[in-house]
XYZ file of C-alpha atoms in Angstrom:
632
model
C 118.136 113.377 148.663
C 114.543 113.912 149.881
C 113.317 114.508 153.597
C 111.811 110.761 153.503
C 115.170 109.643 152.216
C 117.414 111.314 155.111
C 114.858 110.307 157.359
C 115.385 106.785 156.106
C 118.748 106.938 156.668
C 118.208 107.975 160.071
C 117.461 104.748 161.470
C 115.138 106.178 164.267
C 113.682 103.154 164.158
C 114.559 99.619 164.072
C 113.057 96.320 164.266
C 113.678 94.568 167.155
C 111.913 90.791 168.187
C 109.649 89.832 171.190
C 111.807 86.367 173.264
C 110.098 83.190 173.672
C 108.587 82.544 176.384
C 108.318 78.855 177.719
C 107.636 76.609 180.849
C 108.453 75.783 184.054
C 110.641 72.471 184.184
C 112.451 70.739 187.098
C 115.475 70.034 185.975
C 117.593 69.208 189.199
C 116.621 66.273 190.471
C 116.134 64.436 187.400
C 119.887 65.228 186.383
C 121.131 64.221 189.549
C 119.449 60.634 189.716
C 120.952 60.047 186.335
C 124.463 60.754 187.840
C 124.058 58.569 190.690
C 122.842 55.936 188.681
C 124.977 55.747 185.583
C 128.309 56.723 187.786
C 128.145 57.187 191.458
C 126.445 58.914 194.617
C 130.355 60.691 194.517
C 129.864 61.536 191.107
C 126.423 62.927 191.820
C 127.812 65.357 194.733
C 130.300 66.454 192.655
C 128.613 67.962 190.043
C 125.652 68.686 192.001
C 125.869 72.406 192.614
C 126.365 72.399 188.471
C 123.126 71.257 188.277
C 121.741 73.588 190.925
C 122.943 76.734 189.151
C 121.632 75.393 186.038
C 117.998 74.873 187.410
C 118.442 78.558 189.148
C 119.559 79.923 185.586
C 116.390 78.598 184.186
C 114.064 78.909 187.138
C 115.364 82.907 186.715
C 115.517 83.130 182.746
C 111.253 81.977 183.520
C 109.996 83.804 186.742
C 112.430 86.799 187.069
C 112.757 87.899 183.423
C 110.647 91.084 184.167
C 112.703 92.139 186.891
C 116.228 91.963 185.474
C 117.396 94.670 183.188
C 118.161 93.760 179.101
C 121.846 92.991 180.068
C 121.211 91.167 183.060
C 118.812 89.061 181.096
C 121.861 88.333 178.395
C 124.097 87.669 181.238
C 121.784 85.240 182.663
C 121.265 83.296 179.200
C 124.581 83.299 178.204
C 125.389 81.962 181.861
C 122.496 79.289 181.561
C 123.884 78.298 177.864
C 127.249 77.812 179.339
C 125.411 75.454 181.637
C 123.408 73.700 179.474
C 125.908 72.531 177.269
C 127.743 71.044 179.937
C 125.085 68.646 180.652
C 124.252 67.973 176.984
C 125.679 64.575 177.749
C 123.277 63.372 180.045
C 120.681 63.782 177.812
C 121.545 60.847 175.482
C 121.767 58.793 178.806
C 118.028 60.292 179.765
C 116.566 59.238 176.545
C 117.359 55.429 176.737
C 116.706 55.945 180.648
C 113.256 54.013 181.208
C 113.748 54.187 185.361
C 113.965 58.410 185.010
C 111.194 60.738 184.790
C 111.271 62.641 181.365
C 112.531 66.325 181.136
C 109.783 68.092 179.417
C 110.817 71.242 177.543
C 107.886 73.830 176.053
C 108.822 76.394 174.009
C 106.332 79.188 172.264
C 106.183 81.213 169.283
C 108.103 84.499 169.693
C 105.871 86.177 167.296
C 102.228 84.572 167.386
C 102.863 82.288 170.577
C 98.682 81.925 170.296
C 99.132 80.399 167.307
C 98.093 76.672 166.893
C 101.504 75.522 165.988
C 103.107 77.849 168.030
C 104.076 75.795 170.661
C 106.817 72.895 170.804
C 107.149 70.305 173.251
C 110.140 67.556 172.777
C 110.554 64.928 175.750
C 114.813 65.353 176.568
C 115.496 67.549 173.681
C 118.179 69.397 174.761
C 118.416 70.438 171.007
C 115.170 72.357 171.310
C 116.132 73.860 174.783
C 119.459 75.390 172.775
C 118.292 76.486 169.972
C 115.772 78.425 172.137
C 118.023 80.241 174.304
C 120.576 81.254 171.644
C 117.375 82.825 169.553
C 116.294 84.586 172.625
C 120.152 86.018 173.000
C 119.632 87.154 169.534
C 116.409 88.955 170.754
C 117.732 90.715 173.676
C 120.574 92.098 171.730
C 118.591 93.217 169.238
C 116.354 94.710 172.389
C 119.263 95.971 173.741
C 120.246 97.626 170.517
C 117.145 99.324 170.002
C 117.268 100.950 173.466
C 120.339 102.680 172.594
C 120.060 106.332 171.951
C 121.108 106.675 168.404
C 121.176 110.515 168.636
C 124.357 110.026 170.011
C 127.850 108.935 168.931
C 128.180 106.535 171.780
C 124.491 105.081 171.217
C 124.915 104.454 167.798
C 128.053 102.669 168.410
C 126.553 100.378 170.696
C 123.759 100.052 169.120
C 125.659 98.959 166.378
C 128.082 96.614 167.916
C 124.701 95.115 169.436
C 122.938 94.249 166.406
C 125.914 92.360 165.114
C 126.005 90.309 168.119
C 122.373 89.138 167.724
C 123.220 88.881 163.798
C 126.224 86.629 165.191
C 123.271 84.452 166.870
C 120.779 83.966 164.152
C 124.025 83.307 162.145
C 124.840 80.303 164.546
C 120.644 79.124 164.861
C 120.382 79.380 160.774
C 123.799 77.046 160.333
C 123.897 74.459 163.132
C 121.307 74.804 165.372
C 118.007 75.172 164.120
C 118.185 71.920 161.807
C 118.502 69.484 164.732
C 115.211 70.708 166.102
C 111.854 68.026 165.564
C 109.267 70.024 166.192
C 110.079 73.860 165.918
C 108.201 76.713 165.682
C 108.378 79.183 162.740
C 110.508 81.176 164.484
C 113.254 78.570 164.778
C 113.067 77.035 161.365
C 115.869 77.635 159.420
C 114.119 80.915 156.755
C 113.494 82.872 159.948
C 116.911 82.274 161.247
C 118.464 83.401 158.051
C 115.799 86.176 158.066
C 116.989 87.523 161.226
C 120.369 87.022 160.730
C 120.297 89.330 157.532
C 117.844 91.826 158.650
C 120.427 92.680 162.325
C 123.152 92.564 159.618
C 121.495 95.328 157.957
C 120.688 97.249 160.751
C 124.101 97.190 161.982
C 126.108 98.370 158.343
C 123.192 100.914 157.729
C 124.459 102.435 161.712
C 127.975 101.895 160.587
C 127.492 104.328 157.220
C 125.957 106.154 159.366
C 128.774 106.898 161.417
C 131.380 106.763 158.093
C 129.116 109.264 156.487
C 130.192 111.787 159.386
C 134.071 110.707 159.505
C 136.497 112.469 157.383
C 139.792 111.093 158.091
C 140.359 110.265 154.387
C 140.579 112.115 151.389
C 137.489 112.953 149.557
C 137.461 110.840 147.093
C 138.596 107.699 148.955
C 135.385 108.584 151.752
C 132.967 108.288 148.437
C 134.543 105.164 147.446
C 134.091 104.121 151.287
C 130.702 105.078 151.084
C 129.503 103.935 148.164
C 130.568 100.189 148.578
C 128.915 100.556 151.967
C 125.498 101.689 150.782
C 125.844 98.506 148.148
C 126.637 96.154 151.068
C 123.483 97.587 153.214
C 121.191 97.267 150.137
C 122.002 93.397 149.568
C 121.389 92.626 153.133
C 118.031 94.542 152.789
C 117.363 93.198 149.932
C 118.177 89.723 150.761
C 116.195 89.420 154.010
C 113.097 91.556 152.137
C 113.092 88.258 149.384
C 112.579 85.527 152.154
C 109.514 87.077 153.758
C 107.141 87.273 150.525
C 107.893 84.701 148.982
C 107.101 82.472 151.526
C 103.112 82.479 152.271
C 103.319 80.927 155.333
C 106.415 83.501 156.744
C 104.137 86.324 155.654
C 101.287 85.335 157.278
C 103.521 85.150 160.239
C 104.975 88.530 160.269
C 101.477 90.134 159.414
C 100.022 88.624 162.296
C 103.227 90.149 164.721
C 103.398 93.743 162.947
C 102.367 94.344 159.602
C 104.567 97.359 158.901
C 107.361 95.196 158.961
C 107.224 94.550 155.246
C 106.428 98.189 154.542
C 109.472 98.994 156.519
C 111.755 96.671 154.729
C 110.281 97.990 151.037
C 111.189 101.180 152.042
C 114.261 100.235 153.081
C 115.461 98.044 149.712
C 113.965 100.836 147.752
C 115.861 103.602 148.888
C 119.304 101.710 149.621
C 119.004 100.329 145.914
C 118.974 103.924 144.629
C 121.483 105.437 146.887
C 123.896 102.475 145.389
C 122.765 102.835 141.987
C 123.754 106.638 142.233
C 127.140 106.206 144.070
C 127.961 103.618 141.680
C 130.259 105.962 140.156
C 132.306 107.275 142.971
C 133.803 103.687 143.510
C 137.907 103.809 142.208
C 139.350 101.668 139.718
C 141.307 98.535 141.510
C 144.278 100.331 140.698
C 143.627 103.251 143.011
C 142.467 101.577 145.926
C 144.063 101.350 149.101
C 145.097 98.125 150.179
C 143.319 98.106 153.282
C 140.738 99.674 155.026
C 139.762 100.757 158.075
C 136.355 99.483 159.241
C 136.537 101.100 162.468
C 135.055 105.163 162.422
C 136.723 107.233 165.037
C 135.397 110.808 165.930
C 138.152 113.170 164.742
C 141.553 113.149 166.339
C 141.214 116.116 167.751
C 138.721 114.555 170.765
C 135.723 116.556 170.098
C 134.165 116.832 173.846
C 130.968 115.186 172.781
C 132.365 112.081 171.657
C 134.990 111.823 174.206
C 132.626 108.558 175.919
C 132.927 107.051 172.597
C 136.613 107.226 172.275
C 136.815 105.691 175.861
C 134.457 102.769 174.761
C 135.679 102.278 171.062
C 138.957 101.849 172.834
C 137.598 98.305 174.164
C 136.906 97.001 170.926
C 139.260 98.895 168.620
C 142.314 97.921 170.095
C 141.694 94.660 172.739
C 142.403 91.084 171.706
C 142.031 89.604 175.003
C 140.156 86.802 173.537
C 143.066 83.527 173.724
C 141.377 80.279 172.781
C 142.546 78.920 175.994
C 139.424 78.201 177.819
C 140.392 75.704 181.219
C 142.342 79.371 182.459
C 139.140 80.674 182.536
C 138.077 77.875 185.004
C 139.662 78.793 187.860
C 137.899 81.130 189.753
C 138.236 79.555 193.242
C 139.865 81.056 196.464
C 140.647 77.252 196.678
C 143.424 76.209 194.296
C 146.736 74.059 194.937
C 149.331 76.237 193.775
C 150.583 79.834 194.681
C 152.018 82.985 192.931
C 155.925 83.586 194.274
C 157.329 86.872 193.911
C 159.966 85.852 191.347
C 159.636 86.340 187.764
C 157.417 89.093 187.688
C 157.697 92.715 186.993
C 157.064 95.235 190.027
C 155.972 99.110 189.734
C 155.731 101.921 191.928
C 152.284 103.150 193.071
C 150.829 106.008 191.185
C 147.541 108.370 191.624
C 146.095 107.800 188.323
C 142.858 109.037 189.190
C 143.710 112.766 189.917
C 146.674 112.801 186.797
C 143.543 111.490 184.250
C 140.493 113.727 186.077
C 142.773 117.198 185.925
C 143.709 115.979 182.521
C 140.146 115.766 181.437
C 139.225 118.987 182.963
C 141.921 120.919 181.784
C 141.651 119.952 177.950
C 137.677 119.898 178.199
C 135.600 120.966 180.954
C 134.410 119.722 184.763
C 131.459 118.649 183.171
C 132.793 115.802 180.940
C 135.656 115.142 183.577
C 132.186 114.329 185.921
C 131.158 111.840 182.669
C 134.028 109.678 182.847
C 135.382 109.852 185.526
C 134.085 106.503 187.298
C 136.406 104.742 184.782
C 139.567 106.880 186.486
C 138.033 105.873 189.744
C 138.328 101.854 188.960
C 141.754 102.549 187.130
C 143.221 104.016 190.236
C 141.434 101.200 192.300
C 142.898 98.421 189.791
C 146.556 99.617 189.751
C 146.556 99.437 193.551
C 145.104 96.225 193.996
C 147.331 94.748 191.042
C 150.559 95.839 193.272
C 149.087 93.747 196.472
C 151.218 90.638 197.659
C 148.303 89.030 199.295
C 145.966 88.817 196.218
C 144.954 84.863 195.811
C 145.742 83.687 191.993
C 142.094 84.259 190.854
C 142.276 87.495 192.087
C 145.312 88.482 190.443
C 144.597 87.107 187.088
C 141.242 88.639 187.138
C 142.397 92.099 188.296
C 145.049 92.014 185.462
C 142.767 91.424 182.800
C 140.318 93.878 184.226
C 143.006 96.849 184.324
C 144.745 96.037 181.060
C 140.525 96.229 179.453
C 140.926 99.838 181.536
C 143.856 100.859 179.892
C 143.174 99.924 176.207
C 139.908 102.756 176.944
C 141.932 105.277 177.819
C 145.026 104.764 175.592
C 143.800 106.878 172.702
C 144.130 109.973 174.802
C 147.933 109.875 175.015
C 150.739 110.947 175.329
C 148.677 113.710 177.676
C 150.505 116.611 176.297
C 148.279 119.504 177.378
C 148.811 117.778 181.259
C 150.864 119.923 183.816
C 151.155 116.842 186.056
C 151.185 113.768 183.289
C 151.362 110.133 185.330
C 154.911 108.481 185.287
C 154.823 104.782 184.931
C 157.451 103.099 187.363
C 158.684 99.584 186.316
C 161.571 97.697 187.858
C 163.095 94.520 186.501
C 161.948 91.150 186.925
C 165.703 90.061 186.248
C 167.596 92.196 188.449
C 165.335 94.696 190.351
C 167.879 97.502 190.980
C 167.222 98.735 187.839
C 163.975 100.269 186.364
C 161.847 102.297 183.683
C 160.076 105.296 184.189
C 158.007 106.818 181.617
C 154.979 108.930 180.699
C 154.676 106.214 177.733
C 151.109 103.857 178.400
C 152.629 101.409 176.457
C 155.090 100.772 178.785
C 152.069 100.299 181.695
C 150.685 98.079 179.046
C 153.253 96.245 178.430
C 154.721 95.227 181.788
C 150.910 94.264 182.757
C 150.862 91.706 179.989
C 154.291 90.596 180.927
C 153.120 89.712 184.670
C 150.197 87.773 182.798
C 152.169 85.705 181.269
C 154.147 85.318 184.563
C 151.010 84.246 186.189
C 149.783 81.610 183.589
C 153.625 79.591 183.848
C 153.125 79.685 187.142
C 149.858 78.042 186.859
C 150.732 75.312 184.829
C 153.985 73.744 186.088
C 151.778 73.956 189.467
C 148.612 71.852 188.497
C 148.080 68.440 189.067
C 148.973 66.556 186.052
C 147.714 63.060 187.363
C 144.690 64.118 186.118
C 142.797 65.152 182.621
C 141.943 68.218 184.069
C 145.173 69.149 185.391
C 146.796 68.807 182.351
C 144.220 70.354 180.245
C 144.726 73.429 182.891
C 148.467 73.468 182.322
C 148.332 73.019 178.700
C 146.258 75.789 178.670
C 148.108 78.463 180.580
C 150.937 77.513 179.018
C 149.289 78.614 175.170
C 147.942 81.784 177.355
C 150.763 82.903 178.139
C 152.033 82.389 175.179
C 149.095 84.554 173.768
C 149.969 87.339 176.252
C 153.338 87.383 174.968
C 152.413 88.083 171.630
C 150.589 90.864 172.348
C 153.436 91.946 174.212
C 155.430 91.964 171.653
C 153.215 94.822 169.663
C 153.147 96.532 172.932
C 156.372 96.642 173.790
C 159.200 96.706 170.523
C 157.034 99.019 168.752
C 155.884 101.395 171.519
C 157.409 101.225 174.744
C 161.406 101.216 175.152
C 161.589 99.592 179.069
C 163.988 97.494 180.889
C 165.899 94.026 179.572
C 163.156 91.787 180.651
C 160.755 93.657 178.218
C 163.632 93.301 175.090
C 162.616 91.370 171.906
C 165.296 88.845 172.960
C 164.336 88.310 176.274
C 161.044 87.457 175.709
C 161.914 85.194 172.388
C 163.782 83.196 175.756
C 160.392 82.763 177.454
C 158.848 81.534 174.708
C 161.202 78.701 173.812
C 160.878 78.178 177.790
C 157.515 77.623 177.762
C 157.750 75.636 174.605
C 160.028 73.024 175.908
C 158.018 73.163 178.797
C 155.307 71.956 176.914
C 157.301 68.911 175.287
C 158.357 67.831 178.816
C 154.958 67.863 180.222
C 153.937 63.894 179.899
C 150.902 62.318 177.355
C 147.886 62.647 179.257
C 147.466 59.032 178.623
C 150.570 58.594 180.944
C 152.086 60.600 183.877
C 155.622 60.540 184.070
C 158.262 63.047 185.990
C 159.865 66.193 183.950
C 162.926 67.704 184.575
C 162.539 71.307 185.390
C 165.773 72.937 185.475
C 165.991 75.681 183.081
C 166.866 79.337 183.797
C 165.357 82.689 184.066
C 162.169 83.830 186.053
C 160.331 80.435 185.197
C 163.181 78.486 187.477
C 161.477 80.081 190.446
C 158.701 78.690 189.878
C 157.822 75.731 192.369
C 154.649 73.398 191.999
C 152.999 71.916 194.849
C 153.331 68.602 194.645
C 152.981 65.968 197.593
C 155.101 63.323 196.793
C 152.560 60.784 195.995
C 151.213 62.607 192.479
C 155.010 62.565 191.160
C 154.819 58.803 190.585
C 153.970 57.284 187.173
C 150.268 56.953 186.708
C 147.365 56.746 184.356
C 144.774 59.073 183.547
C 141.922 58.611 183.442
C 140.257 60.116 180.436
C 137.591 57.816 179.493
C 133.670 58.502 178.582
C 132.546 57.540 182.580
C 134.535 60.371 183.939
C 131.814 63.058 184.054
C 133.502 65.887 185.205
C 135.510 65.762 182.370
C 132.066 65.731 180.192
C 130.781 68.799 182.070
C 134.317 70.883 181.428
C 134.467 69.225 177.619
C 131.026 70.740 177.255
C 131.781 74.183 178.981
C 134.794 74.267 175.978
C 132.630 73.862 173.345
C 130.004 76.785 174.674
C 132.493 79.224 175.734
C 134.194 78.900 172.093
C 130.768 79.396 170.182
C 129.997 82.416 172.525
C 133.828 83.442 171.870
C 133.247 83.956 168.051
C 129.536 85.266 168.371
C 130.200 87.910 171.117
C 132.311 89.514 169.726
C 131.951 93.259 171.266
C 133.498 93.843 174.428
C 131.880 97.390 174.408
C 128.488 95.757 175.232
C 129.917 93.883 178.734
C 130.445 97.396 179.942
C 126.598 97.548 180.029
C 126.263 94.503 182.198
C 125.704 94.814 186.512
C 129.031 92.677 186.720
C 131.171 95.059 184.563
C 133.257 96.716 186.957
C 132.826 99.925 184.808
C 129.355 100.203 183.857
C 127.827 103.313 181.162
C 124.900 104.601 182.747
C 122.956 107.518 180.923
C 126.315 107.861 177.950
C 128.418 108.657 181.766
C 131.176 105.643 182.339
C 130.833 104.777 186.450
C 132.581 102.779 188.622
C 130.652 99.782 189.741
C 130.687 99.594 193.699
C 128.532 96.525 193.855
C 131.375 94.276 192.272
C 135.273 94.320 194.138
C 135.591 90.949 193.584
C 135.057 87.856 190.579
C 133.538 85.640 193.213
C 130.726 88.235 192.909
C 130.176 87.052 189.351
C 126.490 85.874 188.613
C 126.066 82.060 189.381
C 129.487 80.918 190.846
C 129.984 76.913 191.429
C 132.524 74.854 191.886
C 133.427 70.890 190.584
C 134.144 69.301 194.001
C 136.930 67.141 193.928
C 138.315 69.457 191.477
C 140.770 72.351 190.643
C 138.427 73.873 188.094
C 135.909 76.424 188.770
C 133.149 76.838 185.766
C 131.890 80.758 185.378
């Protein structure tokens, strides 16, 4: 392999895309004269601080774009997106509205905005506006990828991660987005959206062989087989992006007029790719010798090499959490406001435990002071977690939030036990939720992780036999927690049978009980169409748990779940964003470069992040009046 070849390999540089720019546009006051007009001046005040975030989301993703950071700037799209699809409803409404001012949107050419058809206007299009701002998340996360350092372990990995995420976008513009737009730009017709979409694809496998190129955790000839299927895949995504550009006059032109060494750079790429393949060809095993599955996740070696020990930490995020349930009205509730409480049945308890000086004298001890000093924010907001998870007086949000926050925490640092070489190893305390006298105490993580997923599940039964079911939303709510705890419970499950031996209430059996709790639950809670009492006797830790009900929302009623309710438009239309977003961002690793991560990497160090101790902090918080839900 020649210099130019390994230096081709050595994706010092990759392509990354300018976003579009486009106008001012008032989109506040429009939006709330619709909702006064076509349902009511309650209606209107309702929603109202909806629509103000929205206009600040946009006002910001205009005026302050140079002053935020490339994660903040994701944060604040995905945020506006969320937003934006929530009031896609009102848009039909605004088109066949002669008595409201038109919404204007103007959207430019990412790559030749000068151009004479590099501009598109649409009066209402809310199609335009979307397609827009999921092309310019695919831009920042392929800007955010190519800031990575890729001389790194770390950098290439979230590099990596990055340009599948703004793959994931073009993906979504190409297939369902781009073809509702009248009057796009080239840069939003569907060959540049398939363009993109392969050429991040490539970018991210070609980082990927990178990294399998340097693992050796299989045998020799199974790592050429690896490797040589992996150079074939990079080459056809190459290969298959370099076809659209020249063959199409009028994309050429284009790209020319942005950077003409794109082309050059893609040549070079198909060309050398196609020979690598053609020469590996070879090492690939006959069907019968192949394994039955691979890993497509590269580790540094087991032995925790200090200079990859970051890595491990952040791989552990994405290599082993699913903490992605499909339940989305959980999510919702982010309000210190909320008509229902946590009791202190049917939940496990622990003892308090220092794991901030057990994991920092681990670190030193098996590698130096130095990398201890790397890492050791992330021990900081472990240690802060555990003792805030183990408060009484935490609100529901709160709780939840924390939960979730210092399970993410403990999935980083799981691949570093059992801590063997440790003098003073931590010793996880866990009593009972059935009958508290007894208790578990290990040195086993999975045990910690366990029991937290266990009180997560505790939390979402308790949410749902508490909300409101008079109401759509209430009973979307319940429904909800009730299939997320259901989700924690499977992962329990893995956790607990396979890796952690604890006390009765984490047993196989006892949870296989909960379940077909919560599942007859389920049956008993009423149609939505029609309200009607449930019996709720039934044993175990879900007995305890006590809704707050005034007397008057126990009756028989209807609910209302009609087109003219409009709240339940803005949280139908939250659903459908937060599940597209759900399947496209797919790397947790790259939150932990966001200012609301509450462990942030900064320079390849993981710190704690002491601007955020609480989710009400979250960018953009409003609240539905009148209503239980909270939309983030």
């Amino acid at each position: 392999m020649s210099n130019e070849y390994r230096q081709l390999l050595n994706p010092e540089t990759v392509l990354s895309i300018p976003l579009k720019k486009t106008d001012p546009v008032e989109l506040y006051l429009p939006l709330r004269k619709l909702v006064a007009s076509k349902y009511s001046e309650s209606d209107a005040q309702k929603v109202e601080s909806v629509l103000e975030t929205l206009n600040k989301c946009r006002r910001d993703m205009v005026e302050r774009r140079g002053d935020l950071s490339l994660p903040m700037q994701r944060d604040c799209l995905i945020h506006y997106f969320k937003c934006l699809c929530m009031v896609e409803p009102l848009f039909t409404s605004l088109s066949y509205d002669a008595d409201t001012d038109p919404i204007i949107f103007v959207w430019y050419d990412a790559f030749n905005p000068e151009h004479e058809d590099g501009v598109s206007s649409e009066r209402n299009a809310i199609q335009l506006e979307k397609a827009a701002v999921v092309f310019n998340l695919g831009a920042i996360c392929s800007q955010i990828a190519a800031s990575c350092d890729r001389t790194t372990a770390l950098g290439r990995h979230l590099s990596m991660e990055a340009f599948k995420v703004a793959a994931n976008f073009f993906f979504k513009l190409w297939k369902a987005l781009a073809k509702d737009v009248v009057s796009a730009t080239l840069d939003l017709t569907l060959l540049f959206a398939e363009f993109l979409h392969l050429l991040f694809s490539a970018q991210a496998s070609e980082l990927e062989l990178q990294q399998q190129l340097n693992n050796n955790d299989a045998s020799y000839a199974l790592q050429q087989h690896r490797c040589a299927l992996s150079f074939i895949s990079v080459y056809e995504l190459y290969h298959r992006a370099y076809e659209l550009i020249p063959t199409d006059s009028a994309a050429r032109k284009h790209v020319y007029s942005f950077d003409q060494t794109w082309v050059t750079h893609l040549y070079q790429k198909v060309t050398f790719f196609q020979e690598e393949a053609r020469q590996r060809e070879s090492s690939i095993l006959p069907e019968s010798e192949q394994p039955d599955v691979f890993s497509s996740v590269i580790s540094c070696a087991l032995d925790h090499d200090a200079e990859c020990v970051t890595e491990i930490l952040v791989k552990g995020i994405c290599r082993r959490l699913i903490l992605k349930p499909q339940q989305i009205y959980v999510d919702l509730i982010l309000s210190e406001y909320n008509p229902f409480k946590i009791l202190k049945d049917g939940k496990l308890k622990s003892e308090p435990l220092n794991l901030y000086e057990s994991l920092r004298s681990y670190f030193v001890l098996k590698y130096s002071e130095n990398v201890a000093k790397r890492v050791e924010g992330l021990f900081e907001k472990l240690h802060k977690l555990r003792n805030e998870m183990l408060c009484d007086d935490l609100s529901l949000p709160f709780r939840r939030d924390c939960l979730i926050r210092y399970f993410r925490c403990l999935c980083m640092i799981e691949p570093f036990f059992p801590l063997n070489a440790s003098p003073n190893p931590p010793i996880f305390v866990w009593y009972n939720a059935i009958n508290p006298q007894q208790d578990s105490s290990q040195p086993n993580i999975h045990l910690e992780k366990a029991s937290v997923l266990f009180n997560l599940a505790a939390l979402c039964t308790h949410i749902a036999v508490s909300c409101d079911l008079t109401t759509i939303h209430g009973h979307r709510l319940a429904m909800d927690a009730l299939n997320d705890a259901l989700h924690w419970l499977s992962l329990l499950r893995f956790e607990s049978y396979n890796k952690a031996c604890g006390t009765i209430d984490l047993s196989e059996q006892y949870t296989r009980m909960i379940k077909n709790g919560i599942a007859s639950l389920k049956l008993k809670f009423p149609h939505p169409q029609s309200v009607t009492p449930y019996d709720r006797s039934r044993s175990g830790p879900l007995a305890e748990m006590r809704p707050q009900y005034h007397k008057s929302k126990m009756k028989t009623c209807h609910v209302e779940t009609g087109p003219s309710d409009v709240i339940r438009q803005f949280l139908l239309g939250y659903s459908k964003a937060h599940s597209m977003l759900q399947m496209v961002c797919e790397a947790p690793c790259l939150d932990l470069l966001s200012e609301v991560s509450p462990v942030k990497i900064k320079d390849g160090n993981l710190v704690a992040n002491a601007t955020l101790e609480a989710p009400n902090l979250a960018m953009g918080e409003h609240e539905l009046a009148g209503d239980t839900a909270v939309c983030k």
